[in-house]
PDB file of C-alpha atoms in Angstrom:
ATOM      1  CA  MET A   1     161.625 211.660 121.742  1.00 64.00           C
ATOM      2  CA  ARG A   2     160.873 209.751 124.935  1.00 66.00           C
ATOM      3  CA  GLY A   3     160.670 206.514 122.976  1.00 65.00           C
ATOM      4  CA  LEU A   4     164.079 207.129 121.425  1.00 64.00           C
ATOM      5  CA  VAL A   5     165.537 207.917 124.842  1.00 60.00           C
ATOM      6  CA  SER A   6     164.054 204.734 126.305  1.00 59.00           C
ATOM      7  CA  VAL A   7     166.024 202.634 123.797  1.00 56.00           C
ATOM      8  CA  ASP A   8     169.184 204.800 123.931  1.00 61.00           C
ATOM      9  CA  ALA A   9     168.847 205.760 120.268  1.00 63.00           C
ATOM     10  CA  ALA A  10     171.347 208.621 120.266  1.00 69.00           C
ATOM     11  CA  GLY A  11     171.788 208.614 116.486  1.00 71.00           C
ATOM     12  CA  GLU A  12     168.087 208.939 115.833  1.00 75.00           C
ATOM     13  CA  LEU A  13     167.824 211.666 118.463  1.00 76.00           C
ATOM     14  CA  ALA A  14     170.675 213.582 116.893  1.00 76.00           C
ATOM     15  CA  SER A  15     168.993 213.457 113.489  1.00 77.00           C
ATOM     16  CA  ALA A  16     166.237 215.696 114.885  1.00 79.00           C
ATOM     17  CA  ALA A  17     168.704 218.424 115.899  1.00 85.00           C
ATOM     18  CA  PHE A  18     167.700 220.487 112.863  1.00 89.00           C
ATOM     19  CA  ASP A  19     163.947 220.219 113.369  1.00 91.00           C
ATOM     20  CA  ALA A  20     162.098 223.475 112.809  1.00 94.00           C
ATOM     21  CA  ALA A  21     160.371 223.312 116.191  1.00 95.00           C
ATOM     22  CA  ARG A  22     162.315 224.721 119.128  1.00 96.00           C
ATOM     23  CA  GLU A  23     160.631 222.273 121.502  1.00 94.00           C
ATOM     24  CA  VAL A  24     161.944 219.332 119.479  1.00 91.00           C
ATOM     25  CA  ARG A  25     165.492 220.685 119.480  1.00 94.00           C
ATOM     26  CA  VAL A  26     165.330 221.233 123.254  1.00 94.00           C
ATOM     27  CA  ALA A  27     164.043 217.664 123.637  1.00 91.00           C
ATOM     28  CA  VAL A  28     166.941 216.420 121.500  1.00 90.00           C
ATOM     29  CA  ALA A  29     169.484 218.098 123.798  1.00 91.00           C
ATOM     30  CA  ARG A  30     167.801 216.735 126.903  1.00 91.00           C
ATOM     31  CA  GLY A  31     167.438 213.315 125.302  1.00 89.00           C
ATOM     32  CA  LEU A  32     171.128 213.150 124.393  1.00 87.00           C
ATOM     33  CA  ALA A  33     171.930 213.926 128.013  1.00 88.00           C
ATOM     34  CA  ALA A  34     169.491 211.274 129.204  1.00 84.00           C
ATOM     35  CA  VAL A  35     171.131 208.564 127.092  1.00 83.00           C
ATOM     36  CA  ARG A  36     174.500 209.909 128.241  1.00 72.00           C
ATOM     37  CA  THR A  37     175.969 210.131 124.773  1.00 66.00           C
ATOM     38  CA  PRO A  38     179.681 209.579 125.479  1.00 66.00           C
ATOM     39  CA  VAL A  39     180.795 211.790 122.594  1.00 61.00           C
ATOM     40  CA  PRO A  40     178.955 215.127 122.669  1.00 69.00           C
ATOM     41  CA  ALA A  41     179.406 215.753 118.913  1.00 74.00           C
ATOM     42  CA  PRO A  42     175.638 215.479 118.234  1.00 83.00           C
ATOM     43  CA  LEU A  43     175.200 218.504 120.510  1.00 88.00           C
ATOM     44  CA  ARG A  44     177.456 220.735 118.384  1.00 90.00           C
ATOM     45  CA  PRO A  45     174.715 222.157 116.122  1.00 92.00           C
ATOM     46  CA  LEU A  46     172.494 222.786 119.140  1.00 95.00           C
ATOM     47  CA  LEU A  47     175.258 224.766 120.865  1.00 95.00           C
ATOM     48  CA  ALA A  48     175.156 227.207 117.958  1.00 95.00           C
ATOM     49  CA  ASP A  49     171.362 227.303 117.722  1.00 96.00           C
ATOM     50  CA  PRO A  50     169.946 230.834 117.430  1.00 96.00           C
ATOM     51  CA  ASP A  51     167.272 230.055 120.038  1.00 98.00           C
ATOM     52  CA  PRO A  52     168.594 230.683 123.560  1.00 98.00           C
ATOM     53  CA  LEU A  53     166.493 227.903 125.117  1.00 98.00           C
ATOM     54  CA  VAL A  54     167.908 225.336 122.697  1.00 97.00           C
ATOM     55  CA  LYS A  55     171.442 226.581 123.269  1.00 98.00           C
ATOM     56  CA  ALA A  56     170.918 226.510 127.046  1.00 98.00           C
ATOM     57  CA  ALA A  57     169.635 222.924 126.943  1.00 97.00           C
ATOM     58  CA  ALA A  58     172.597 221.861 124.808  1.00 96.00           C
ATOM     59  CA  PHE A  59     175.118 223.377 127.217  1.00 97.00           C
ATOM     60  CA  ALA A  60     173.329 221.825 130.187  1.00 96.00           C
ATOM     61  CA  ALA A  61     173.525 218.456 128.414  1.00 94.00           C
ATOM     62  CA  LEU A  62     177.328 218.747 128.354  1.00 95.00           C
ATOM     63  CA  ALA A  63     177.268 218.587 132.148  1.00 94.00           C
ATOM     64  CA  VAL A  64     176.036 215.006 131.760  1.00 92.00           C
ATOM     65  CA  THR A  65     177.710 213.859 128.544  1.00 90.00           C
ATOM     66  CA  GLY A  66     181.042 215.433 129.411  1.00 91.00           C
ATOM     67  CA  CYS A  67     182.634 218.678 128.345  1.00 94.00           C
ATOM     68  CA  PRO A  68     185.870 217.810 126.517  1.00 93.00           C
ATOM     69  CA  PRO A  69     188.421 220.529 125.693  1.00 94.00           C
ATOM     70  CA  ALA A  70     186.860 221.285 122.298  1.00 94.00           C
ATOM     71  CA  TYR A  71     183.667 222.305 124.106  1.00 95.00           C
ATOM     72  CA  THR A  72     185.206 224.119 127.081  1.00 96.00           C
ATOM     73  CA  GLY A  73     186.009 227.239 125.055  1.00 96.00           C
ATOM     74  CA  PRO A  74     182.468 227.625 123.710  1.00 97.00           C
ATOM     75  CA  ALA A  75     181.051 227.024 127.206  1.00 98.00           C
ATOM     76  CA  THR A  76     183.378 229.631 128.690  1.00 98.00           C
ATOM     77  CA  SER A  77     182.437 232.110 125.957  1.00 98.00           C
ATOM     78  CA  ALA A  78     178.746 231.439 126.545  1.00 98.00           C
ATOM     79  CA  LEU A  79     179.109 232.736 130.107  1.00 98.00           C
ATOM     80  CA  THR A  80     178.785 236.208 128.534  1.00 98.00           C
ATOM     81  CA  ASP A  81     175.717 235.404 126.410  1.00 98.00           C
ATOM     82  CA  PRO A  82     172.900 237.956 126.717  1.00 98.00           C
ATOM     83  CA  ALA A  83     170.423 235.221 127.731  1.00 98.00           C
ATOM     84  CA  TRP A  84     170.713 234.165 131.366  1.00 98.00           C
ATOM     85  CA  GLN A  85     169.476 230.676 130.430  1.00 98.00           C
ATOM     86  CA  VAL A  86     172.479 230.190 128.143  1.00 98.00           C
ATOM     87  CA  ARG A  87     174.865 231.486 130.817  1.00 98.00           C
ATOM     88  CA  ALA A  88     173.372 229.061 133.369  1.00 98.00           C
ATOM     89  CA  GLY A  89     173.627 226.166 130.906  1.00 98.00           C
ATOM     90  CA  ALA A  90     177.236 227.070 130.148  1.00 98.00           C
ATOM     91  CA  ALA A  91     178.080 227.117 133.851  1.00 98.00           C
ATOM     92  CA  ALA A  92     176.501 223.684 134.206  1.00 98.00           C
ATOM     93  CA  ALA A  93     178.566 222.402 131.260  1.00 98.00           C
ATOM     94  CA  LEU A  94     181.774 223.512 132.956  1.00 98.00           C
ATOM     95  CA  ARG A  95     180.996 221.140 135.824  1.00 97.00           C
ATOM     96  CA  ALA A  96     182.216 218.367 133.483  1.00 96.00           C
ATOM     97  CA  ALA A  97     185.212 220.279 132.088  1.00 97.00           C
ATOM     98  CA  ASP A  98     188.875 220.282 133.051  1.00 97.00           C
ATOM     99  CA  PRO A  99     189.094 222.216 136.332  1.00 97.00           C
ATOM    100  CA  ALA A 100     192.161 224.163 135.195  1.00 97.00           C
ATOM    101  CA  GLU A 101     190.030 225.862 132.540  1.00 96.00           C
ATOM    102  CA  ALA A 102     186.613 225.695 134.169  1.00 98.00           C
ATOM    103  CA  VAL A 103     187.300 227.011 137.658  1.00 98.00           C
ATOM    104  CA  PRO A 104     188.538 230.508 136.712  1.00 98.00           C
ATOM    105  CA  ALA A 105     185.559 230.982 134.383  1.00 98.00           C
ATOM    106  CA  LEU A 106     183.112 229.732 136.993  1.00 98.00           C
ATOM    107  CA  ALA A 107     184.652 231.965 139.658  1.00 98.00           C
ATOM    108  CA  GLY A 108     184.012 234.901 137.340  1.00 98.00           C
ATOM    109  CA  ALA A 109     180.418 233.799 136.827  1.00 98.00           C
ATOM    110  CA  LEU A 110     179.800 234.275 140.547  1.00 98.00           C
ATOM    111  CA  ALA A 111     179.561 237.995 139.771  1.00 98.00           C
ATOM    112  CA  ASP A 112     176.727 237.496 137.255  1.00 98.00           C
ATOM    113  CA  ALA A 113     173.688 239.710 137.814  1.00 98.00           C
ATOM    114  CA  ASN A 114     171.338 236.704 137.596  1.00 98.00           C
ATOM    115  CA  ALA A 115     171.013 234.495 140.680  1.00 98.00           C
ATOM    116  CA  ASP A 116     170.230 231.406 138.581  1.00 98.00           C
ATOM    117  CA  VAL A 117     173.556 231.796 136.774  1.00 98.00           C
ATOM    118  CA  ARG A 118     175.403 232.233 140.071  1.00 98.00           C
ATOM    119  CA  LYS A 119     173.649 229.158 141.467  1.00 98.00           C
ATOM    120  CA  ALA A 120     174.647 227.103 138.409  1.00 98.00           C
ATOM    121  CA  ALA A 121     178.228 228.327 138.802  1.00 98.00           C
ATOM    122  CA  VAL A 122     178.300 227.318 142.464  1.00 98.00           C
ATOM    123  CA  GLN A 123     176.866 223.886 141.665  1.00 97.00           C
ATOM    124  CA  ALA A 124     179.540 223.428 139.000  1.00 98.00           C
ATOM    125  CA  LEU A 125     182.266 224.609 141.373  1.00 98.00           C
ATOM    126  CA  LEU A 126     181.166 221.961 143.866  1.00 97.00           C
ATOM    127  CA  ALA A 127     182.273 219.328 141.345  1.00 96.00           C
ATOM    128  CA  HIS A 128     185.721 220.965 141.318  1.00 97.00           C
ATOM    129  CA  ARG A 129     186.063 221.635 145.053  1.00 94.00           C
ATOM    130  CA  ALA A 130     189.355 219.707 145.179  1.00 95.00           C
ATOM    131  CA  HIS A 131     190.827 222.633 143.244  1.00 95.00           C
ATOM    132  CA  PRO A 132     192.030 225.391 145.649  1.00 96.00           C
ATOM    133  CA  GLU A 133     190.666 228.233 143.500  1.00 97.00           C
ATOM    134  CA  ALA A 134     187.239 226.537 143.486  1.00 97.00           C
ATOM    135  CA  ARG A 135     187.252 226.361 147.284  1.00 95.00           C
ATOM    136  CA  ASP A 136     188.141 230.053 147.460  1.00 96.00           C
ATOM    137  CA  ALA A 137     185.345 230.957 145.048  1.00 97.00           C
ATOM    138  CA  LEU A 138     182.856 228.841 146.996  1.00 97.00           C
ATOM    139  CA  ALA A 139     183.896 230.536 150.233  1.00 96.00           C
ATOM    140  CA  THR A 140     183.211 233.897 148.614  1.00 96.00           C
ATOM    141  CA  ALA A 141     179.809 232.683 147.403  1.00 97.00           C
ATOM    142  CA  THR A 142     178.709 231.947 150.976  1.00 96.00           C
ATOM    143  CA  GLY A 143     178.200 235.719 151.255  1.00 96.00           C
ATOM    144  CA  ASP A 144     176.022 235.985 148.124  1.00 97.00           C
ATOM    145  CA  SER A 145     172.824 238.026 148.298  1.00 97.00           C
ATOM    146  CA  ASP A 146     170.748 235.017 147.159  1.00 98.00           C
ATOM    147  CA  ALA A 147     169.838 232.382 149.745  1.00 97.00           C
ATOM    148  CA  ASP A 148     170.039 229.490 147.253  1.00 96.00           C
ATOM    149  CA  VAL A 149     173.513 230.503 146.116  1.00 97.00           C
ATOM    150  CA  ARG A 150     174.649 230.763 149.750  1.00 97.00           C
ATOM    151  CA  ALA A 151     173.129 227.373 150.614  1.00 96.00           C
ATOM    152  CA  TYR A 152     174.796 225.580 147.700  1.00 95.00           C
ATOM    153  CA  ALA A 153     178.126 227.242 148.479  1.00 96.00           C
ATOM    154  CA  ALA A 154     177.844 226.214 152.129  1.00 94.00           C
ATOM    155  CA  ARG A 155     177.795 222.576 150.999  1.00 88.00           C
ATOM    156  CA  ALA A 156     181.463 222.916 150.157  1.00 82.00           C
ATOM    157  CA  THR A 157     182.332 223.596 153.768  1.00 74.00           C
ATOM    158  CA  SER A 158     180.182 220.837 155.248  1.00 68.00           C
TER     159      SER A 158
END
């Protein structure tokens, strides 16, 4: 996988998206992000993968490749996934989505029980801090029970 990434071979990477090994599919998602595939279509099968670590890596890759409208809905829906890793990846994906759709979903994710999900939501909201609702959500997050979440949210005010 590293060799394919080093030569920006997105097509060859994508062809391994159906490999039986979870580790390979995770590496495919990360590799597609590393080569910054401008069209995230090769990530589509990984977003529906039954393995939560693969799905999480695919959503996180959208934060780098871009999260066009066709992917914003699935990312928003994934914020309710049972696996915290998927929820965190979905929050990261929304960093690259249209703020009008992403910000309300990310503001809701600030109530997640898992601190890693809340931290991912705050980091994504930082990308949308020009949006008034994002600034309000970040201000609320400065009172979070987790020190990392508070620290990332405080960046919005500095």
